[in-house]
Short mmCIF file of C-alpha atoms and ligand atoms in Angstrom, two decimals:
data_model
loop_
_atom_site.label_atom_id
_atom_site.label_comp_id
_atom_site.label_asym_id
_atom_site.label_seq_id
_atom_site.Cartn_x
_atom_site.Cartn_y
_atom_site.Cartn_z
CA MET S 426 -44.26 -5.90 0.70
CA THR S 427 -42.56 -6.55 -2.64
CA SER S 428 -42.50 -10.19 -3.63
CA VAL S 429 -39.38 -11.65 -5.25
CA PRO S 430 -40.13 -13.00 -8.73
CA PRO S 431 -39.24 -16.63 -9.37
CA GLU S 432 -35.76 -17.14 -10.82
CA ALA S 433 -37.05 -17.75 -14.34
CA ASP S 434 -38.57 -14.24 -14.34
CA LEU S 435 -35.19 -12.66 -13.58
CA ARG S 436 -33.59 -14.05 -16.71
CA PRO S 437 -33.08 -11.72 -19.70
CA ASP S 438 -35.84 -11.79 -22.29
CA PRO S 439 -35.27 -14.77 -24.55
CA ALA S 440 -34.34 -14.06 -28.16
CA PRO S 441 -37.42 -13.60 -30.36
CA ALA S 442 -38.62 -16.78 -32.04
CA GLY S 443 -36.78 -17.39 -35.28
CA THR S 444 -33.55 -15.71 -34.09
CA PRO S 445 -30.74 -17.96 -35.27
CA PRO S 446 -28.47 -19.45 -32.58
CA LEU S 447 -24.83 -18.52 -32.18
CA ARG S 448 -22.95 -21.44 -33.67
CA VAL S 449 -19.83 -22.62 -31.87
CA ALA S 450 -16.99 -24.76 -33.25
CA LEU S 451 -14.63 -26.35 -30.75
CA LEU S 452 -11.12 -27.18 -31.96
CA GLY S 453 -9.49 -29.80 -29.73
CA CYS S 454 -11.00 -32.27 -27.29
CA GLY S 455 -8.23 -33.10 -24.84
CA VAL S 456 -8.29 -32.43 -21.10
CA VAL S 457 -9.55 -28.85 -21.52
CA GLY S 458 -11.62 -29.29 -24.71
CA SER S 459 -13.64 -32.23 -23.39
CA GLU S 460 -14.49 -30.28 -20.23
CA VAL S 461 -15.48 -27.23 -22.32
CA ALA S 462 -17.77 -29.45 -24.44
CA ARG S 463 -19.27 -31.10 -21.36
CA LEU S 464 -20.00 -27.77 -19.64
CA LEU S 465 -21.32 -26.19 -22.84
CA LEU S 466 -23.87 -28.98 -23.13
CA ALA S 467 -24.66 -29.39 -19.41
CA GLN S 468 -25.08 -25.66 -18.70
CA SER S 469 -26.72 -24.83 -22.00
CA ALA S 470 -29.88 -23.24 -20.57
CA ASP S 471 -27.99 -20.97 -18.16
CA LEU S 472 -25.42 -19.95 -20.76
CA ASP S 473 -28.19 -19.12 -23.22
CA ALA S 474 -29.96 -17.04 -20.56
CA ARG S 475 -26.78 -15.14 -19.71
CA ILE S 476 -26.13 -14.40 -23.38
CA GLY S 477 -29.71 -13.83 -24.52
CA ARG S 478 -29.25 -16.17 -27.47
CA HIS S 479 -28.98 -19.94 -27.89
CA LEU S 480 -25.41 -21.28 -28.21
CA GLU S 481 -25.27 -24.29 -30.49
CA LEU S 482 -22.17 -26.50 -30.49
CA VAL S 483 -22.00 -27.50 -34.18
CA GLY S 484 -18.75 -29.44 -34.31
CA ILE S 485 -15.65 -30.57 -32.47
CA GLY S 486 -12.44 -30.85 -34.46
CA VAL S 487 -10.17 -33.66 -33.33
CA ARG S 488 -7.06 -35.39 -34.64
CA ARG S 489 -8.49 -38.87 -34.16
CA LEU S 490 -12.05 -40.16 -33.73
CA ARG S 491 -12.32 -42.06 -30.43
CA ARG S 492 -15.18 -43.80 -28.70
CA ASP S 493 -14.37 -42.83 -25.10
CA ARG S 494 -15.94 -39.38 -24.95
CA PRO S 495 -19.10 -40.02 -22.93
CA GLY S 496 -21.88 -37.46 -22.85
CA ILE S 497 -20.93 -35.89 -26.19
CA ASP S 498 -22.89 -36.76 -29.34
CA PRO S 499 -20.41 -38.73 -31.53
CA ALA S 500 -21.89 -36.98 -34.62
CA LEU S 501 -20.27 -33.71 -33.45
CA PHE S 502 -16.75 -35.00 -33.96
CA THR S 503 -14.82 -34.44 -37.16
CA THR S 504 -11.22 -34.85 -38.19
CA ASP S 505 -11.71 -32.30 -40.98
CA VAL S 506 -10.90 -29.39 -38.70
CA GLU S 507 -10.16 -27.07 -41.63
CA ALA S 508 -13.67 -27.62 -43.03
CA LEU S 509 -15.25 -27.06 -39.60
CA VAL S 510 -13.46 -23.79 -39.02
CA SER S 511 -14.20 -22.60 -42.57
CA ARG S 512 -17.98 -22.93 -42.16
CA ALA S 513 -19.44 -19.52 -42.93
CA ASP S 514 -22.26 -20.05 -40.39
CA VAL S 515 -19.86 -20.53 -37.44
CA ASP S 516 -19.93 -17.43 -35.23
CA LEU S 517 -17.57 -18.45 -32.43
CA VAL S 518 -14.49 -20.67 -32.48
CA ILE S 519 -12.79 -22.10 -29.40
CA GLU S 520 -9.20 -23.22 -29.99
CA VAL S 521 -7.74 -25.56 -27.39
CA ILE S 522 -5.42 -27.57 -29.62
CA GLY S 523 -2.26 -25.74 -28.48
CA GLY S 524 1.05 -25.35 -30.32
CA ILE S 525 1.81 -23.12 -33.29
CA GLU S 526 0.48 -25.02 -36.31
CA PRO S 527 -2.17 -25.90 -37.30
CA ALA S 528 -3.65 -23.70 -34.54
CA ARG S 529 -2.45 -20.42 -36.12
CA SER S 530 -3.85 -21.23 -39.58
CA LEU S 531 -7.15 -22.41 -38.10
CA ILE S 532 -7.56 -19.25 -36.00
CA LEU S 533 -6.70 -17.06 -38.98
CA THR S 534 -9.26 -18.91 -41.12
CA ALA S 535 -11.91 -18.39 -38.43
CA LEU S 536 -11.12 -14.69 -38.06
CA GLY S 537 -10.94 -14.39 -41.85
CA HIS S 538 -14.64 -15.15 -42.16
CA GLY S 539 -15.56 -12.95 -39.22
CA ALA S 540 -15.89 -15.51 -36.42
CA SER S 541 -14.75 -14.47 -32.94
CA VAL S 542 -12.11 -16.66 -31.34
CA VAL S 543 -11.46 -17.83 -27.79
CA THR S 544 -8.09 -19.48 -27.33
CA ALA S 545 -5.99 -20.93 -24.51
CA ASN S 546 -2.89 -21.03 -26.70
CA LYS S 547 -0.09 -19.26 -24.83
CA ALA S 548 2.69 -20.56 -27.07
CA LEU S 549 1.03 -19.14 -30.19
CA LEU S 550 0.10 -15.81 -28.58
CA ALA S 551 3.66 -15.40 -27.31
CA ALA S 552 5.22 -16.34 -30.64
CA ASP S 553 2.94 -14.49 -33.04
CA GLY S 554 0.14 -12.73 -31.18
CA SER S 555 0.48 -9.61 -33.34
CA THR S 556 -0.59 -11.51 -36.49
CA LEU S 557 -3.69 -12.83 -34.70
CA PHE S 558 -4.60 -9.44 -33.21
CA ALA S 559 -4.21 -7.76 -36.61
CA ALA S 560 -6.50 -10.37 -38.19
CA ALA S 561 -9.10 -9.90 -35.44
CA GLU S 562 -8.96 -6.11 -35.87
CA LYS S 563 -9.35 -6.41 -39.64
CA ALA S 564 -12.38 -8.70 -39.23
CA SER S 565 -13.92 -6.62 -36.41
CA ALA S 566 -14.02 -9.85 -34.42
CA ASP S 567 -13.01 -10.70 -30.86
CA LEU S 568 -9.89 -12.58 -29.84
CA TYR S 569 -10.05 -13.53 -26.14
CA TYR S 570 -7.48 -15.59 -24.24
CA GLU S 571 -8.08 -15.57 -20.47
CA ALA S 572 -7.21 -19.29 -20.28
CA ALA S 573 -3.76 -18.78 -21.82
CA VAL S 574 -2.23 -17.51 -18.56
CA ALA S 575 -2.72 -19.00 -15.10
CA GLY S 576 -5.74 -21.21 -15.88
CA ALA S 577 -8.83 -20.15 -13.97
CA ILE S 578 -7.29 -17.02 -12.46
CA PRO S 579 -8.79 -13.87 -13.95
CA ILE S 580 -5.66 -11.93 -14.89
CA ILE S 581 -5.97 -11.10 -18.61
CA ARG S 582 -9.22 -9.18 -18.17
CA PRO S 583 -8.01 -7.27 -15.09
CA LEU S 584 -4.92 -6.17 -17.02
CA ARG S 585 -6.79 -5.51 -20.27
CA GLU S 586 -9.84 -3.80 -18.76
CA SER S 587 -9.98 -3.16 -15.00
CA LEU S 588 -6.45 -1.70 -14.69
CA VAL S 589 -6.22 -0.13 -18.13
CA GLY S 590 -6.60 3.36 -16.65
CA ASP S 591 -3.69 2.84 -14.27
CA GLU S 592 0.06 2.58 -14.83
CA ILE S 593 1.24 -0.94 -14.09
CA THR S 594 4.87 -0.96 -13.02
CA SER S 595 5.45 -4.63 -12.27
CA VAL S 596 3.83 -8.03 -12.71
CA ILE S 597 5.44 -10.95 -10.89
CA GLY S 598 3.85 -14.35 -11.27
CA ILE S 599 4.06 -17.94 -10.25
CA VAL S 600 2.49 -19.05 -13.52
CA ASN S 601 3.59 -22.67 -13.79
CA GLY S 602 1.97 -25.15 -11.44
CA THR S 603 4.30 -28.05 -12.20
CA THR S 604 7.44 -26.20 -11.15
CA ASN S 605 5.73 -24.67 -8.13
CA PHE S 606 4.65 -28.14 -7.03
CA ILE S 607 8.24 -29.42 -7.38
CA LEU S 608 9.90 -26.47 -5.60
CA ASP S 609 7.29 -26.53 -2.82
CA LYS S 610 7.90 -30.24 -2.26
CA MET S 611 11.69 -29.75 -2.30
CA ASP S 612 11.23 -27.03 0.33
CA ALA S 613 8.96 -29.17 2.51
CA GLU S 614 10.92 -32.42 2.25
CA GLY S 615 14.51 -31.33 1.62
CA ALA S 616 14.61 -33.59 -1.45
CA GLY S 617 16.61 -33.02 -4.66
CA PHE S 618 15.19 -31.90 -8.01
CA ALA S 619 15.43 -35.23 -9.89
CA GLU S 620 13.66 -37.35 -7.28
CA THR S 621 10.96 -34.71 -6.75
CA LEU S 622 10.34 -34.49 -10.51
CA THR S 623 9.86 -38.27 -10.59
CA GLN S 624 7.36 -38.04 -7.72
CA ALA S 625 5.53 -35.20 -9.52
CA GLN S 626 5.31 -37.34 -12.67
CA ASP S 627 4.02 -40.34 -10.67
CA LEU S 628 1.32 -38.12 -9.12
CA GLY S 629 0.31 -36.69 -12.51
CA TYR S 630 1.56 -33.16 -11.73
CA ALA S 631 4.35 -33.28 -14.32
CA GLU S 632 4.25 -34.46 -17.93
CA ALA S 633 6.28 -37.47 -19.11
CA ASP S 634 8.31 -34.91 -21.09
CA PRO S 635 8.53 -32.07 -18.54
CA THR S 636 10.81 -29.82 -20.64
CA ALA S 637 8.31 -27.01 -21.33
CA ASP S 638 7.59 -26.69 -17.63
CA VAL S 639 10.93 -27.34 -15.89
CA GLU S 640 13.01 -25.38 -18.41
CA GLY S 641 10.68 -22.36 -18.08
CA PHE S 642 9.35 -22.22 -21.67
CA ASP S 643 5.72 -22.37 -20.52
CA ALA S 644 6.27 -19.58 -17.97
CA ALA S 645 8.22 -17.51 -20.53
CA ALA S 646 5.30 -17.59 -22.99
CA LYS S 647 2.95 -16.45 -20.21
CA ALA S 648 5.41 -13.72 -19.15
CA ALA S 649 5.47 -12.37 -22.73
CA ILE S 650 1.66 -12.19 -22.78
CA LEU S 651 1.48 -10.50 -19.35
CA ALA S 652 4.21 -7.96 -20.16
CA SER S 653 2.62 -7.05 -23.51
CA LEU S 654 -0.72 -6.39 -21.84
CA ALA S 655 0.58 -4.66 -18.73
CA PHE S 656 2.93 -2.27 -20.52
CA HIS S 657 1.02 -1.71 -23.80
CA THR S 658 3.89 -3.00 -25.87
CA ARG S 659 4.79 -6.09 -27.84
CA VAL S 660 6.90 -8.72 -26.10
CA THR S 661 7.40 -12.15 -27.66
CA GLY S 662 8.55 -15.37 -26.05
CA ALA S 663 11.95 -14.85 -27.70
CA ASP S 664 12.38 -11.53 -25.82
CA VAL S 665 12.07 -13.25 -22.44
CA TYR S 666 15.23 -14.19 -20.56
CA ARG S 667 14.68 -17.75 -19.33
CA GLU S 668 16.23 -20.15 -16.83
CA GLY S 669 14.42 -23.27 -15.60
CA ILE S 670 14.59 -25.07 -12.27
CA THR S 671 16.67 -28.11 -13.26
CA GLU S 672 19.80 -26.70 -11.58
CA VAL S 673 18.08 -25.85 -8.27
CA THR S 674 19.55 -28.01 -5.52
CA SER S 675 18.38 -28.95 -2.06
CA SER S 676 21.25 -26.85 -0.68
CA ASP S 677 19.94 -23.77 -2.60
CA ILE S 678 16.61 -24.32 -0.89
CA ALA S 679 18.27 -24.80 2.51
CA SER S 680 20.33 -21.61 1.96
CA ALA S 681 17.16 -19.72 1.08
CA ARG S 682 15.57 -20.96 4.29
CA GLU S 683 18.56 -19.71 6.31
CA ILE S 684 18.00 -16.16 5.07
CA GLY S 685 14.23 -16.34 5.60
CA CYS S 686 13.45 -17.00 1.93
CA VAL S 687 11.83 -19.64 -0.26
CA VAL S 688 12.78 -20.53 -3.85
CA LYS S 689 10.12 -19.96 -6.54
CA LEU S 690 10.16 -19.96 -10.34
CA LEU S 691 9.09 -16.40 -11.07
CA ALA S 692 7.92 -14.67 -14.24
CA ILE S 693 9.02 -11.08 -13.67
CA CYS S 694 7.81 -8.23 -15.89
CA GLN S 695 8.99 -4.75 -14.93
CA LEU S 696 8.65 -1.27 -16.39
CA SER S 697 11.70 0.94 -15.84
CA SER S 698 11.23 3.94 -13.61
CA PRO S 699 10.72 7.34 -15.27
CA ASP S 700 13.56 8.53 -13.01
CA ASP S 701 16.10 6.14 -14.57
CA ALA S 702 18.75 7.87 -16.65
CA ALA S 703 17.62 6.16 -19.91
CA ALA S 704 15.89 8.45 -22.41
CA GLU S 705 12.92 6.13 -22.82
CA ARG S 706 11.24 3.72 -20.45
CA THR S 707 12.00 0.08 -21.11
CA VAL S 708 10.61 -3.25 -19.97
CA SER S 709 12.46 -6.25 -18.60
CA VAL S 710 10.88 -9.67 -18.83
CA ARG S 711 12.51 -12.73 -17.30
CA VAL S 712 11.74 -16.17 -15.95
CA HIS S 713 14.12 -17.78 -13.48
CA PRO S 714 14.24 -19.34 -10.03
CA ALA S 715 14.66 -16.76 -7.29
CA MET S 716 14.69 -16.52 -3.52
CA ILE S 717 11.85 -14.43 -2.12
CA PRO S 718 11.22 -13.54 1.54
CA ARG S 719 8.79 -15.91 3.27
CA SER S 720 6.77 -12.81 4.19
CA HIS S 721 6.12 -11.97 0.50
CA PRO S 722 2.54 -12.79 -0.64
CA LEU S 723 3.91 -15.06 -3.39
CA ALA S 724 5.91 -17.15 -0.88
CA SER S 725 2.76 -18.75 0.50
CA VAL S 726 1.58 -20.01 -2.91
CA GLY S 727 1.97 -23.76 -2.45
CA GLY S 728 1.50 -26.94 -4.46
CA ALA S 729 0.43 -26.56 -8.08
CA TYR S 730 -1.32 -23.23 -7.46
CA ASN S 731 -0.54 -20.07 -9.43
CA ALA S 732 -0.57 -16.43 -8.40
CA VAL S 733 0.13 -13.11 -10.05
CA PHE S 734 1.27 -10.10 -8.03
CA VAL S 735 0.66 -6.76 -9.74
CA GLU S 736 1.96 -3.36 -8.69
CA SER S 737 0.50 -0.23 -10.20
CA ARG S 738 0.87 3.47 -9.59
CA SER S 739 -2.66 4.18 -8.32
CA ALA S 740 -4.11 0.83 -7.23
CA GLY S 741 -0.97 -0.24 -5.39
CA ARG S 742 -0.39 -3.95 -4.84
CA LEU S 743 -2.86 -6.59 -6.02
CA MET S 744 -2.61 -10.36 -5.87
CA PHE S 745 -4.54 -12.83 -8.03
CA TYR S 746 -4.48 -16.43 -6.82
CA GLY S 747 -6.00 -19.76 -7.81
CA PRO S 748 -5.67 -22.97 -9.82
CA GLY S 749 -3.47 -22.38 -12.85
CA ALA S 750 -4.05 -25.56 -14.81
CA GLY S 751 -6.33 -28.58 -15.21
CA GLY S 752 -9.37 -29.30 -17.34
CA SER S 753 -12.08 -27.84 -15.16
CA PRO S 754 -10.35 -24.58 -14.04
CA THR S 755 -9.11 -23.85 -17.58
CA ALA S 756 -12.56 -24.60 -19.01
CA SER S 757 -14.01 -22.04 -16.59
CA ALA S 758 -11.79 -19.34 -18.11
CA VAL S 759 -12.63 -20.50 -21.66
CA LEU S 760 -16.38 -20.38 -20.98
CA GLY S 761 -16.08 -16.94 -19.35
CA ASP S 762 -14.53 -15.68 -22.57
CA LEU S 763 -17.11 -17.52 -24.67
CA VAL S 764 -20.02 -15.87 -22.88
CA THR S 765 -18.32 -12.48 -23.22
CA VAL S 766 -17.65 -12.76 -26.96
CA ALA S 767 -21.16 -14.18 -27.49
CA ARG S 768 -22.68 -11.21 -25.63
CA ASN S 769 -20.60 -8.89 -27.80
CA ARG S 770 -21.95 -10.64 -30.92
CA VAL S 771 -25.53 -10.24 -29.76
CA ARG S 772 -24.96 -6.49 -29.24
CA GLY S 773 -22.98 -6.10 -32.46
CA ALA S 774 -19.99 -5.00 -30.37
CA VAL S 775 -16.32 -5.97 -30.20
CA GLY S 776 -14.15 -6.03 -27.07
CA PRO S 777 -10.76 -4.34 -26.68
CA GLY S 778 -8.07 -5.35 -29.15
CA GLU S 779 -4.29 -5.25 -28.83
CA SER S 780 -2.85 -2.15 -27.16
CA SER S 781 0.80 -1.91 -28.16
CA TYR S 782 1.10 1.85 -28.73
CA ALA S 783 3.95 2.28 -26.24
CA ALA S 784 6.42 0.14 -28.24
CA ARG S 785 8.87 -0.11 -25.34
CA PRO S 786 12.34 -1.60 -25.90
CA VAL S 787 13.12 -4.79 -23.97
CA THR S 788 16.12 -4.51 -21.64
CA GLN S 789 18.86 -7.10 -22.12
CA ILE S 790 19.42 -9.32 -19.08
CA GLY S 791 22.94 -7.92 -18.53
CA SER S 792 21.50 -4.53 -17.51
CA VAL S 793 18.80 -5.88 -15.20
CA LEU S 794 19.41 -4.94 -11.56
CA THR S 795 18.69 -7.34 -8.74
CA ARG S 796 20.12 -8.77 -5.51
CA TYR S 797 22.04 -12.03 -5.47
CA HIS S 798 22.74 -14.85 -3.06
CA LEU S 799 26.06 -16.68 -3.55
CA SER S 800 27.48 -19.72 -1.78
CA LEU S 801 31.24 -20.30 -2.03
CA GLU S 802 33.43 -23.10 -0.71
CA VAL S 803 36.56 -21.36 0.51
CA ALA S 804 39.89 -21.86 2.24
CA ASP S 805 39.41 -20.91 5.91
CA VAL S 806 42.56 -18.78 6.39
CA ALA S 807 43.33 -15.16 7.20
CA GLY S 808 42.87 -12.72 4.31
CA VAL S 809 40.44 -14.86 2.29
CA LEU S 810 37.44 -12.70 3.10
CA ALA S 811 39.41 -9.59 2.18
CA SER S 812 40.44 -11.03 -1.21
CA ILE S 813 36.85 -12.06 -1.96
CA ALA S 814 35.46 -8.66 -0.92
CA GLN S 815 38.07 -7.05 -3.16
CA VAL S 816 36.68 -8.94 -6.19
CA PHE S 817 33.17 -7.67 -5.44
CA ALA S 818 34.49 -4.12 -5.04
CA GLU S 819 36.38 -4.29 -8.35
CA HIS S 820 33.12 -5.05 -10.15
CA ASP S 821 31.17 -2.42 -8.21
CA VAL S 822 28.96 -5.04 -6.56
CA SER S 823 28.08 -4.00 -3.02
CA ILE S 824 27.83 -6.70 -0.33
CA GLN S 825 24.86 -6.61 2.04
CA THR S 826 25.62 -9.59 4.30
CA VAL S 827 28.34 -12.24 4.69
CA ARG S 828 28.07 -15.38 6.77
CA GLN S 829 30.51 -18.24 7.28
CA ASN S 830 29.17 -21.74 7.80
CA GLY S 831 31.56 -24.47 9.02
CA ARG S 832 35.28 -24.07 9.38
CA GLY S 833 38.57 -25.46 8.13
CA ALA S 834 38.28 -27.62 5.01
CA GLY S 835 34.47 -27.42 4.98
CA ALA S 836 34.19 -23.64 5.23
CA GLN S 837 31.39 -22.06 3.22
CA LEU S 838 30.77 -18.35 2.69
CA VAL S 839 27.24 -17.16 2.01
CA ILE S 840 27.09 -13.67 0.53
CA VAL S 841 24.01 -11.58 -0.24
CA THR S 842 24.57 -8.50 -2.39
CA HIS S 843 22.76 -5.22 -2.78
CA ARG S 844 21.22 -4.59 -6.20
CA ALA S 845 23.75 -5.10 -8.98
CA SER S 846 23.54 -5.58 -12.72
CA ASP S 847 23.45 -9.11 -14.06
CA ALA S 848 26.57 -8.33 -16.11
CA ALA S 849 28.52 -7.09 -13.07
CA LEU S 850 27.48 -10.11 -11.03
CA SER S 851 28.47 -12.53 -13.80
CA ALA S 852 31.89 -10.88 -14.08
CA THR S 853 32.27 -11.08 -10.29
CA VAL S 854 31.50 -14.81 -10.30
CA GLU S 855 33.97 -15.36 -13.15
CA SER S 856 36.73 -13.60 -11.16
CA LEU S 857 35.86 -15.48 -7.96
CA ARG S 858 36.29 -18.76 -9.82
CA GLY S 859 39.86 -17.66 -10.63
CA LEU S 860 40.79 -17.00 -6.97
CA ASP S 861 43.01 -19.63 -5.28
CA ALA S 862 41.05 -19.17 -2.05
CA VAL S 863 37.72 -20.11 -3.70
CA ARG S 864 37.39 -23.88 -4.15
CA GLU S 865 33.98 -23.69 -5.76
CA VAL S 866 31.12 -21.28 -6.41
CA THR S 867 28.37 -23.70 -5.42
CA SER S 868 25.31 -21.54 -5.97
CA VAL S 869 24.29 -18.20 -7.47
CA MET S 870 20.65 -17.20 -7.22
CA ARG S 871 18.74 -13.94 -7.58
CA VAL S 872 16.89 -12.54 -4.56
CA GLU S 873 13.63 -10.77 -5.40
CA GLY S 874 10.71 -9.16 -3.68
CA GLU S 875 12.12 -6.88 -0.98
N1 HSE C 263 1.84 -27.06 -17.58
C1 HSE C 263 1.34 -25.85 -17.03
C2 HSE C 263 1.59 -25.82 -15.55
C3 HSE C 263 -0.13 -25.64 -17.26
O1 HSE C 263 2.20 -26.73 -14.99
O2 HSE C 263 1.21 -24.85 -14.93
C4 HSE C 263 -0.42 -25.19 -18.66
O3 HSE C 263 0.22 -24.00 -18.96
#
């Protein structure tokens, strides 16, 4: 009978005595950074064994020196972040400061002297990823960023490595936990946006300044990163059409429920079909609230959770689900990247860089085709439906269903269309607003995920 060796015997051979450690500089020590530092120190022996080399945390760059960082040697902290990142003996740099500057300059300095970089900085990658990727390529260093999109969920590596032999046709994500928490609560409790946002802030799910989340900027940055990777092209945050959730009302959510849907803030990245009339294939990238059928896998993503639904030609449909934010989940993604880039260093290898060979044009929102749900307050008299249908027909927007709620002065028409262009739908809404029979267009929302 073969005996199982004790666990210590299964570990890779330790580095020969005298092998220098891999030196790590951590930039930022907020919610994510402090958890990264804690785990780096607490799991040191296991991380070293997985890498085959000792990882030594040599410094933590912070804006202000504080005393309340238990478990971390105070001597590691420095406010001279530029000097820390410029150290020629630093092999690996973790950037969790966020924002554009000074993060960009610090990352470029690190790459400039050949250090590999792990970053969680979605805003920077979406705004100027190409500059960072070019610098990494030039330095033959790694630039890894699993934590930039959807926290702990492995989605960057699946797109960059596991699915790179396939053709991805669509990536649809719930990539912002704050807005998902708010919309989920509005759905469960029938409450309005403003009061639910206040509750989310009281519970610590939303920031005091919630703009980046509720206006969709955070999700748009993540959409740009996902689309670039999925379609081998370059999409920036500025290319992404964006609408937040501040205008979503409790009656939108109730209307969604009536047609078997739920409202979610979606990041939608799509590659045009090769059968479309256009000479070259294009990508559309957008972030907006949308109704999706309750039977869709993304509909069941509740609370502050994230999920990314990928469709590809050969693999079919895949769903990635998990915690999309928070210190510990995000630190897990950062450390996964750190171990990977450290292993690459030990082997003298570099992981995959940017793949943007396809250079696909980004479709303007006006040409994007989708279904729409409209609610109208109307006069409840003969011929009104005909005049409204006529407006849809004039703009070549085909109606799928019509329902009337209430009667007399309180009559409401709920119309769901077949797929129409955003431009045609906008023109239809403009014309409806000019009809005497239409008192108000109370809601217009896209319907996704057939
Ligand atoms: N604020 C984001 C969210 C997490 O609510 O999901 C960081 O991107």
